[in-house]
GROMACS .gro file of C-alpha atoms in nm:
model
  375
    1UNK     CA    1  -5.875  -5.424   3.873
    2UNK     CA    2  -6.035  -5.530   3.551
    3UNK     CA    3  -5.834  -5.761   3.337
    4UNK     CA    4  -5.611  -5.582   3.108
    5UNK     CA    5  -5.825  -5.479   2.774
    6UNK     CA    6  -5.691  -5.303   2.486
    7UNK     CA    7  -5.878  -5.185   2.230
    8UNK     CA    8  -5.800  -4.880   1.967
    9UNK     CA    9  -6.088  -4.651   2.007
   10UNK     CA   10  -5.872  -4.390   2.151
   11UNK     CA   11  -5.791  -4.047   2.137
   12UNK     CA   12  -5.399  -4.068   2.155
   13UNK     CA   13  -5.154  -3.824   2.078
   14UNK     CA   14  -4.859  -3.654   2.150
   15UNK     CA   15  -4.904  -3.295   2.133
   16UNK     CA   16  -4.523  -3.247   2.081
   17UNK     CA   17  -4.587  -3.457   1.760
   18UNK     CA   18  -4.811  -3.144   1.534
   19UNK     CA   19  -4.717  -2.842   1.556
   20UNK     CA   20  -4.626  -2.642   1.317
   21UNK     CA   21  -4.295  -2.499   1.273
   22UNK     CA   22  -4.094  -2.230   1.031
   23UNK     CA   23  -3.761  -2.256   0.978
   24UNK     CA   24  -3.588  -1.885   1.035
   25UNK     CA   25  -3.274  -1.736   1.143
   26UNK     CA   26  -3.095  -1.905   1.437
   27UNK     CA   27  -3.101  -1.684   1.795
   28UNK     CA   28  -2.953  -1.726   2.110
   29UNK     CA   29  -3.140  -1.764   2.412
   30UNK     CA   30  -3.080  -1.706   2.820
   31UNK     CA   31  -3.269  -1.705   3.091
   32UNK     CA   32  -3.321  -1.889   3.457
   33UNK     CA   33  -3.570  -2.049   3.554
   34UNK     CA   34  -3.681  -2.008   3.904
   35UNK     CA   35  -3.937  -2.058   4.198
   36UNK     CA   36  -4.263  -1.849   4.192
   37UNK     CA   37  -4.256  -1.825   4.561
   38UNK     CA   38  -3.951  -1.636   4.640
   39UNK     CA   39  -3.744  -1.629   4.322
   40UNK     CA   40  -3.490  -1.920   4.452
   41UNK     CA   41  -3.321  -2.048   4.149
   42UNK     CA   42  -3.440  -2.402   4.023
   43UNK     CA   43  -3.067  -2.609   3.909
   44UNK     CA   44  -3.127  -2.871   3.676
   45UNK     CA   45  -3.459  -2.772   3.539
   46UNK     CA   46  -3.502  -2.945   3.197
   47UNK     CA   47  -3.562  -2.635   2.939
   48UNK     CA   48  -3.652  -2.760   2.583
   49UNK     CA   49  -3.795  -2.704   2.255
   50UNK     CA   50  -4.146  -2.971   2.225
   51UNK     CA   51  -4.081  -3.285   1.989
   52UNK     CA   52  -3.699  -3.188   1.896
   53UNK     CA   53  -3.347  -3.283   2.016
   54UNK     CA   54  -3.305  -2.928   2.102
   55UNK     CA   55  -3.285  -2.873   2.494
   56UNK     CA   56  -3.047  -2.802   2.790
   57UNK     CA   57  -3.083  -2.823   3.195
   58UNK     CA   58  -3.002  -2.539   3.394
   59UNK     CA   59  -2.719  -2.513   3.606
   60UNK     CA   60  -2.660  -2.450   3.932
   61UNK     CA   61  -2.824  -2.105   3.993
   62UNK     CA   62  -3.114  -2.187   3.788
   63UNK     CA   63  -2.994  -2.080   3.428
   64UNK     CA   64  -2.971  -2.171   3.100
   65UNK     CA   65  -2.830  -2.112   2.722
   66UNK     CA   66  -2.943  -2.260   2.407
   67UNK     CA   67  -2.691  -2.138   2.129
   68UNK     CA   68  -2.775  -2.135   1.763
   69UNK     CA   69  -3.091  -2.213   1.788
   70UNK     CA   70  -3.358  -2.189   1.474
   71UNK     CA   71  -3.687  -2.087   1.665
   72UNK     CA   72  -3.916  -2.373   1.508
   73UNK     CA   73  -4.260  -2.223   1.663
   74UNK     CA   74  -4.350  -2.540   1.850
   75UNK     CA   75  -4.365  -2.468   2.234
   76UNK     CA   76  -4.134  -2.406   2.494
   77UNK     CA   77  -4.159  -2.630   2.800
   78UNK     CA   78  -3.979  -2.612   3.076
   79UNK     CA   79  -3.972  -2.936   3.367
   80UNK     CA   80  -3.859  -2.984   3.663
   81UNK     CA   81  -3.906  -3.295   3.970
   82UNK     CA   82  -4.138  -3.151   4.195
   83UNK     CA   83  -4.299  -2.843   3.972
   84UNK     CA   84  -4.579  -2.791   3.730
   85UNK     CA   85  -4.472  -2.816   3.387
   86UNK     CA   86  -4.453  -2.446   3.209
   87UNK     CA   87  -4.568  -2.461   2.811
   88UNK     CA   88  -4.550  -2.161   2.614
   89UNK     CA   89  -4.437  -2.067   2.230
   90UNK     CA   90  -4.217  -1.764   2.251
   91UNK     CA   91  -4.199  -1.581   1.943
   92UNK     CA   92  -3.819  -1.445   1.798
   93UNK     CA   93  -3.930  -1.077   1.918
   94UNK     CA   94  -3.983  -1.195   2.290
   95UNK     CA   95  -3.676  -1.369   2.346
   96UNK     CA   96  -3.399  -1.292   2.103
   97UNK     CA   97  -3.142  -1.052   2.263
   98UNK     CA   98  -3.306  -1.100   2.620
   99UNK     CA   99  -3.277  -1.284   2.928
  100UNK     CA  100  -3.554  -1.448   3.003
  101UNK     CA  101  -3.707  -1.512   3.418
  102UNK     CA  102  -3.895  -1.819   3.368
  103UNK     CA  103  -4.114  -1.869   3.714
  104UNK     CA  104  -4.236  -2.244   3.764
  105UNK     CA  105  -4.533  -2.324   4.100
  106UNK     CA  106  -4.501  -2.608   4.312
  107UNK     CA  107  -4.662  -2.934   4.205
  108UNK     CA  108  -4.926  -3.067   4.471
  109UNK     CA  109  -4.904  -3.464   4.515
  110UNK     CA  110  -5.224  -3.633   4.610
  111UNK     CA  111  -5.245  -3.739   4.955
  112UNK     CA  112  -5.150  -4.195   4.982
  113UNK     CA  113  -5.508  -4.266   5.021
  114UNK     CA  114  -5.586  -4.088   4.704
  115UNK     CA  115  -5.358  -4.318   4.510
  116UNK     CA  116  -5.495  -4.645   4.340
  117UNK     CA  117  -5.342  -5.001   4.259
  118UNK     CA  118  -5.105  -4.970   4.504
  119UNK     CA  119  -5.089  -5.383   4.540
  120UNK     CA  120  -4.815  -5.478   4.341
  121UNK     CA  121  -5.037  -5.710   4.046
  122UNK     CA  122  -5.248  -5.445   4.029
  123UNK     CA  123  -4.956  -5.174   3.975
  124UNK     CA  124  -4.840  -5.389   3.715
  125UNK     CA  125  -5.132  -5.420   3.539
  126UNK     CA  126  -5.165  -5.059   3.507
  127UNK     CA  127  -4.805  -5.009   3.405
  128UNK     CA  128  -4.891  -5.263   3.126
  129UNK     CA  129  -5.171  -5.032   3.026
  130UNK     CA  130  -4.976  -4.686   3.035
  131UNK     CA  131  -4.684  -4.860   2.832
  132UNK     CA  132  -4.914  -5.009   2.528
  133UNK     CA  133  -5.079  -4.635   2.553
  134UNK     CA  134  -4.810  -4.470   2.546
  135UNK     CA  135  -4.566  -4.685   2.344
  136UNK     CA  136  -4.799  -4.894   2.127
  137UNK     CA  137  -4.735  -5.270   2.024
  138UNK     CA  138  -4.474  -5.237   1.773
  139UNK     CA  139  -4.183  -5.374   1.734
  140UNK     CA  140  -4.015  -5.060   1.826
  141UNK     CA  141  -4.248  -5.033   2.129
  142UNK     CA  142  -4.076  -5.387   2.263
  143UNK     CA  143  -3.714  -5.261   2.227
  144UNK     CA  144  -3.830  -4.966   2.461
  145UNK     CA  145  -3.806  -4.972   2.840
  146UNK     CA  146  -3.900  -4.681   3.083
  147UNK     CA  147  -3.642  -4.627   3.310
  148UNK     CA  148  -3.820  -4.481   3.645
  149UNK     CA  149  -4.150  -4.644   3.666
  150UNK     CA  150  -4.170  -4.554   4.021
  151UNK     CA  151  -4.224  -4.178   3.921
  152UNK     CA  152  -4.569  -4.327   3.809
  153UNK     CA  153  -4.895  -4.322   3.961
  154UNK     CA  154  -5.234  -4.408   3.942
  155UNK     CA  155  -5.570  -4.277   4.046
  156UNK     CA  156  -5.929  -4.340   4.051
  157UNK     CA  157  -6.126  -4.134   3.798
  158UNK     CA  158  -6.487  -3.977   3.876
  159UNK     CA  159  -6.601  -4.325   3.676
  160UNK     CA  160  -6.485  -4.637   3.860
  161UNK     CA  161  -6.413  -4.784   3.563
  162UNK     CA  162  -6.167  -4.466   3.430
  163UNK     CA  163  -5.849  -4.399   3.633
  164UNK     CA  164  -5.550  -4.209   3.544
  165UNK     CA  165  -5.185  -4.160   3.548
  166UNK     CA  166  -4.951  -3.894   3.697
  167UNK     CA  167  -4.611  -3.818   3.739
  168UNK     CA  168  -4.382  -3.600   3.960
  169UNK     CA  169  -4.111  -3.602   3.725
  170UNK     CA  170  -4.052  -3.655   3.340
  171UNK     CA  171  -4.036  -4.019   3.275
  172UNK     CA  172  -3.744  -4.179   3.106
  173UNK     CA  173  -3.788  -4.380   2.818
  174UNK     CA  174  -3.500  -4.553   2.609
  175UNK     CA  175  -3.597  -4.651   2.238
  176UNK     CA  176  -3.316  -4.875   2.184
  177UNK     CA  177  -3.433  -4.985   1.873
  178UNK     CA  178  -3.413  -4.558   1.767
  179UNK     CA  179  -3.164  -4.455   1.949
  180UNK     CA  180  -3.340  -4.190   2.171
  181UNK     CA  181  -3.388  -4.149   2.483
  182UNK     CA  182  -3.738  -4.001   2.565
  183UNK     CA  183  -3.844  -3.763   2.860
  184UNK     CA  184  -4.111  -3.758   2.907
  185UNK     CA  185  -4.320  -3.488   3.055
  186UNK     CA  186  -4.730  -3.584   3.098
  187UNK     CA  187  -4.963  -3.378   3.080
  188UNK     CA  188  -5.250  -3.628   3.088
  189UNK     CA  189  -5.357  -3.994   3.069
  190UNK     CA  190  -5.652  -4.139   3.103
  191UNK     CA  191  -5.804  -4.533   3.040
  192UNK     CA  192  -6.117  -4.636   3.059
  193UNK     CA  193  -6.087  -5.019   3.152
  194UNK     CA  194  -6.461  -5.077   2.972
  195UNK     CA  195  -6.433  -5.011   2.686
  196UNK     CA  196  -6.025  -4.972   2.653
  197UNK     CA  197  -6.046  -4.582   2.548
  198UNK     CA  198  -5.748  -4.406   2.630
  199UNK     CA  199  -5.650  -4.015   2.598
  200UNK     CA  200  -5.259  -3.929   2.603
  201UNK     CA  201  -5.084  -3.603   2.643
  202UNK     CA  202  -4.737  -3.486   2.664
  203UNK     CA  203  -4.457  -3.313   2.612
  204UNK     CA  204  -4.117  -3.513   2.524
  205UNK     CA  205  -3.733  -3.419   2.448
  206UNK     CA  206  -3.536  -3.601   2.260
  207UNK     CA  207  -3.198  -3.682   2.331
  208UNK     CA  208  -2.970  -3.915   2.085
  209UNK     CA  209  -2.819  -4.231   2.214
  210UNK     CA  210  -2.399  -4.292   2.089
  211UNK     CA  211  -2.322  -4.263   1.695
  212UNK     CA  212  -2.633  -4.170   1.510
  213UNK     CA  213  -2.482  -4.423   1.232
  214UNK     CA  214  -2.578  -4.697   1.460
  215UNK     CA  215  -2.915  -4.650   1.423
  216UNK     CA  216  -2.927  -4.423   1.084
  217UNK     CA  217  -3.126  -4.746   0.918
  218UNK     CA  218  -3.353  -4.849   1.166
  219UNK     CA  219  -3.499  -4.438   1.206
  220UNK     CA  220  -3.526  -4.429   0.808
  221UNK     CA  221  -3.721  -4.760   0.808
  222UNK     CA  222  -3.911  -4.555   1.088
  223UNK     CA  223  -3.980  -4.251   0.874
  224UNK     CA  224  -4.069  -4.400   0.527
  225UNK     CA  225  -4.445  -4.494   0.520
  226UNK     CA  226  -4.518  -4.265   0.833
  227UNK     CA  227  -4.755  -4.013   0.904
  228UNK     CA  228  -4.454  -3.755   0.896
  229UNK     CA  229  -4.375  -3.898   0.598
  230UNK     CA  230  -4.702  -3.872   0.441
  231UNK     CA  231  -4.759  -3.511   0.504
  232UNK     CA  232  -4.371  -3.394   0.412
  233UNK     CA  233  -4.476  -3.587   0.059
  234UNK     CA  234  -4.825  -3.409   0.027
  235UNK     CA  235  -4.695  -3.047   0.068
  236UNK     CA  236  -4.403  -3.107  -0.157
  237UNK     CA  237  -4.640  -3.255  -0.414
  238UNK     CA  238  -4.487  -3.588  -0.365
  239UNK     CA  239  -4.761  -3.814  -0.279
  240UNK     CA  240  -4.687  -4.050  -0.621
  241UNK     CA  241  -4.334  -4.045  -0.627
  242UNK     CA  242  -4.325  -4.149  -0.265
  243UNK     CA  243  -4.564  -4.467  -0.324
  244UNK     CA  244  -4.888  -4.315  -0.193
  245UNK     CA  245  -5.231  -4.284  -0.342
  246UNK     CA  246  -5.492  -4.136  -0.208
  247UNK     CA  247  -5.878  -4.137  -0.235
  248UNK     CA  248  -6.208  -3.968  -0.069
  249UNK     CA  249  -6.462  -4.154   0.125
  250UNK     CA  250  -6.808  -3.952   0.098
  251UNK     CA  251  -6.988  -3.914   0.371
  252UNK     CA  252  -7.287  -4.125   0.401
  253UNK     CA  253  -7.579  -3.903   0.479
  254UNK     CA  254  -7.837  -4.163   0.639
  255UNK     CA  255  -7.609  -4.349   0.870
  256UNK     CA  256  -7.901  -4.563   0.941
  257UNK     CA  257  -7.796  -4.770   0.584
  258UNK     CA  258  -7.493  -4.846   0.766
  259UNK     CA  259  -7.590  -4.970   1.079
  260UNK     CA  260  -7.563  -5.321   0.941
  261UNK     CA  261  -7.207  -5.334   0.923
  262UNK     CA  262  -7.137  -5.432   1.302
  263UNK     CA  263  -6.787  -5.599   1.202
  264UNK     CA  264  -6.538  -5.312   1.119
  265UNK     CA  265  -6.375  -5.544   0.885
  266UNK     CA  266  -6.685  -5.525   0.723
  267UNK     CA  267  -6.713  -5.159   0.740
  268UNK     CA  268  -6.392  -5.065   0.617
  269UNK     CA  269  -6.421  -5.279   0.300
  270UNK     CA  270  -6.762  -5.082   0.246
  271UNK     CA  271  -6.593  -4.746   0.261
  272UNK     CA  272  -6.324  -4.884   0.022
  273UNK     CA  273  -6.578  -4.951  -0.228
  274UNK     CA  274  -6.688  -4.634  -0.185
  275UNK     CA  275  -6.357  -4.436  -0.189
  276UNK     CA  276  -6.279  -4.221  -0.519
  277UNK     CA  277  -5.929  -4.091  -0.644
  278UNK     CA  278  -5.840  -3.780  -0.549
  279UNK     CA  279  -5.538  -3.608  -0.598
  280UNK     CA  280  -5.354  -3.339  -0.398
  281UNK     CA  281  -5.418  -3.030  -0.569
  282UNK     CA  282  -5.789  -3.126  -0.451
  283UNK     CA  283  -5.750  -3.130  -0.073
  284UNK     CA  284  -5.431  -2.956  -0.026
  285UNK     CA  285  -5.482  -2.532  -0.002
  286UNK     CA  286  -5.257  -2.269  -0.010
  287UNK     CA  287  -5.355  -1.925   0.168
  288UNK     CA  288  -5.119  -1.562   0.113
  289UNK     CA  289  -4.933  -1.664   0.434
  290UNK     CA  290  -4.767  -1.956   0.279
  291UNK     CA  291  -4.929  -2.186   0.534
  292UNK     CA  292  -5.119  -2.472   0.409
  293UNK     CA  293  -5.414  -2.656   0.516
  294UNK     CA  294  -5.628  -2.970   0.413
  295UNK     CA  295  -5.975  -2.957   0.329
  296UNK     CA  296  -6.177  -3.265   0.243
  297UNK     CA  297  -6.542  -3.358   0.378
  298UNK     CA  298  -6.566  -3.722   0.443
  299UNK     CA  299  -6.268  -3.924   0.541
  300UNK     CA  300  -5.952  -4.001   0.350
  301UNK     CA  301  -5.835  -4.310   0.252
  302UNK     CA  302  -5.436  -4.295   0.203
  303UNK     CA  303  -5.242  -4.617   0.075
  304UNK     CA  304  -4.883  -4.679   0.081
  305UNK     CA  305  -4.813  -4.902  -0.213
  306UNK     CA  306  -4.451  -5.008  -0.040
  307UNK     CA  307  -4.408  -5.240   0.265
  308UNK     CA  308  -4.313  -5.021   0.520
  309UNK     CA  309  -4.048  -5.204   0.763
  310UNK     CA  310  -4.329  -5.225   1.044
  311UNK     CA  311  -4.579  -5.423   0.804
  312UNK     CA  312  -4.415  -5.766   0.930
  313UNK     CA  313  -4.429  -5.716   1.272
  314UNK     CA  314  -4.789  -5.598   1.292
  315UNK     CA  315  -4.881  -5.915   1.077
  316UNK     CA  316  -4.783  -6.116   1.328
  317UNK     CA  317  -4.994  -5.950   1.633
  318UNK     CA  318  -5.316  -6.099   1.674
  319UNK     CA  319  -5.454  -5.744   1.628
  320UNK     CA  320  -5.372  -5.713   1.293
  321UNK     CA  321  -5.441  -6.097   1.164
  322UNK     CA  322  -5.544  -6.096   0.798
  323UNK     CA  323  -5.604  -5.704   0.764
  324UNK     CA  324  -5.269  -5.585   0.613
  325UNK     CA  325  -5.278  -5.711   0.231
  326UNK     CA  326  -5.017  -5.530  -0.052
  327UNK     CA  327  -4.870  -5.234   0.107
  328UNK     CA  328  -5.059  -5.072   0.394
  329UNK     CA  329  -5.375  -4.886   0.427
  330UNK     CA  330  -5.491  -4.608   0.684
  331UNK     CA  331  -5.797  -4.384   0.732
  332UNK     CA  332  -5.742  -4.034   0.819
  333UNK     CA  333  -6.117  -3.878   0.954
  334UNK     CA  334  -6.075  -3.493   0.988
  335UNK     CA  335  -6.255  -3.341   1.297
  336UNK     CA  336  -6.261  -2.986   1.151
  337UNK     CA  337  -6.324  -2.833   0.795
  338UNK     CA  338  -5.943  -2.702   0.781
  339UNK     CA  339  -5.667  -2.874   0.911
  340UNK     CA  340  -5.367  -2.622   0.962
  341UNK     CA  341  -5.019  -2.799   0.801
  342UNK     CA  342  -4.717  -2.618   0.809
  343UNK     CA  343  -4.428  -2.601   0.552
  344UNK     CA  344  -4.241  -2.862   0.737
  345UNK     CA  345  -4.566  -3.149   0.725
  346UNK     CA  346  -4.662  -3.068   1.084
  347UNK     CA  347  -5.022  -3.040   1.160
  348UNK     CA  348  -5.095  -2.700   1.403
  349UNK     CA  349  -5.339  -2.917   1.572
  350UNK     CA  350  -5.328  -3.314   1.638
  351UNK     CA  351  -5.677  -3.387   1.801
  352UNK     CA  352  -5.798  -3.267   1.456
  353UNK     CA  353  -5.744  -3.569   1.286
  354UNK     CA  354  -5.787  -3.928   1.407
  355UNK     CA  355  -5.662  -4.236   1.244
  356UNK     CA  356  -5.780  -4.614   1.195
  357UNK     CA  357  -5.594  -4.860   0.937
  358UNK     CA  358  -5.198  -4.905   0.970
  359UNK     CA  359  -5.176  -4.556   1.127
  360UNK     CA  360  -5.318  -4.617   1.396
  361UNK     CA  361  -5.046  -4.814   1.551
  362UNK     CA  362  -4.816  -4.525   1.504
  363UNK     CA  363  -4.742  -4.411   1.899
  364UNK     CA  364  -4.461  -4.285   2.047
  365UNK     CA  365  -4.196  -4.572   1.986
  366UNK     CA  366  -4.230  -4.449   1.647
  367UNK     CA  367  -4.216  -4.115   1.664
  368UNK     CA  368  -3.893  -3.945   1.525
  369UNK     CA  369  -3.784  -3.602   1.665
  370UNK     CA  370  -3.972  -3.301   1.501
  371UNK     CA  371  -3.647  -3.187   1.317
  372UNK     CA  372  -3.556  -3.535   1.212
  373UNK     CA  373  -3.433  -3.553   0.862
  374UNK     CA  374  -3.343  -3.908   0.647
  375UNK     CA  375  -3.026  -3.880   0.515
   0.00000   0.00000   0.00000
């Protein structure tokens, strides 16, 4: 195996992170959740609600309540040791009032010879790799520790250099630093040990860890300069008042004039001098649905004019030596002319934006629940 190489051109995210939700009355929902081959009932199948604290296991004969629950539109996943993970985003109409027959198939393990770095160094390595992809290299990130790393496992890609990583049961992560514990349910991961490119996908529940006072400071230090953050402040027409500014990057028509800046440093600084005020009203849209989305061609530059509590930590990683000044600084580049946002500052879809700057370091040990709220 290739020495360990991390690098951030990657397409990472957490699909449990963006989507949108709409607050609404609260419903009860039942169901069971059973085998697709034969109807036996599945006991202790994990049934939750993606990116929230809101979630149960079934019981013994495979079923399940959630009471009071607010129907947030994000999906509905259902996970269990030894099945495929079921995804779907029920609407109030199809489950209010009903019991719901959830069916969940068999998951097929690859046969032991399919299965790479099986030598323990080699394991390890990869482990190191799936934690800084998964977690990131914050100081969050090192008060985290994944509790069943033997539910992991590798394999070989079609490219030598690729491989990924699979799971037969939702992995366990404890933020300690948070005070969440994480499952974990993958639905992909893949690294590319050239280049260090590496693609992420997932569904996680939240669960809280003892008094939430414990850790009330450390998840508003969390929030406050975030990307959840950002996006609450824009739709509420907050971006000021919150300490951000934000400003437009043009796109440069003949990339060819930019070829010559090979150190990104370099780059960035170039797009900075190119970056013009713009305020919210200007890339922020409203349609008759009361759903919002962002519109801007070129990139966005957003900076947060406070020192978010990361900002130390980060300036002492090698990674990030020199390159956070006053505040912090991130680029948001927007992969489609609309990007859907929801009343709540949840983007509908999260490969449609990709970050560089102080975002970019924003992974899952700093991710909040979906319905988390500073007090």
């Amino acid at each position: 195996m290739a020495p360990l190489k991390i690098t951030w051109h990657y397409c990472w995210f957490l699909s449990l992170l963006f989507f949108s939700a709409t607050a609404s009355s609260q419903i009860n929902i039942t169901g069971r959740v059973v085998d697709e081959n034969g109807d036996t009932p599945i006991p202790n199948a994990s049934v939750y609600f993606n990116n929230t604290t809101i979630g149960t296991n079934t019981n013994s004969q495979g079923a399940f309540t959630l009471d009071s629950v607010s129907l947030l539109n994000t999906e509905m996943v259902i996970a269990c040791k030894g099945y495929e993970v079921l995804v779907f985003k029920p609407t109030a109409a199809q489950i209010a009032g009903k019991r719901i027959v959830v069916k969940i198939a068999a998951k097929t393990r690859p046969q032991k010879s399919e299965i790479a770095f099986t030598e323990p160094a080699a394991r390890r390595q990869a482990l190191e790799i799936f934690f800084q992809s998964f977690l990131g290299f914050t100081q969050e990130a090192t008060q985290c520790t994944i509790q069943n790393t033997q539910a992991i496992y590798f394999m070989q890609g079609n490219n030598k250099s690729v491989f990924a990583a699979y799971a037969d049961t939702t992995v366990i992560v404890i933020n300690n630093m948070l005070g969440y514990k994480m499952n974990l349910d993958i639905a992909a991961f893949f690294y590319d040990q050239l280049t260090g490119a590496n693609y992420l996908t997932g569904y996680v529940r939240y669960e809280p860890l003892g008094n939430s006072k414990t850790y009330a400071r450390y998840r508003r230090d969390c929030y406050y300069g975030s990307t959840m953050h950002f996006y609450r402040s824009l739709i509420a027409n907050q971006l000021y008042q919150q300490g951000y500014a934000t400003f437009l990057i043009p796109p440069v028509k003949d990339s060819s004039k930019m070829s010559f800046f090979n150190d990104p440093v370099a780059a960035a600084e170039n797009e900075k001098m190119r970056a013009v005020p713009i305020p919210a009203n200007q890339i922020l849209y409203i349609d008759s649905a009361n759903s919002f989305s962002i519109r801007a061609e070129g990139k966005l530059l957003v900076q947060y004019m406070k020192n978010p509590a990361g900002k130390k930590f980060l300036t002492l990683h090698d990674n990030t030596s020199g390159s956070l000044k006053k505040g912090v600084e991130s680029f948001l580049h927007f992969k489609t002319a609309n990007i859907g946002l929801n009343n709540a500052g949840v983007l509908s879809d999260p490969t449609s934006v990709t970050y560089d700057g102080y975002w970019m370091y924003e992974r899952a040990a700093n991710t909040l629940p979906f319905n988390y709220q500073p007090d």
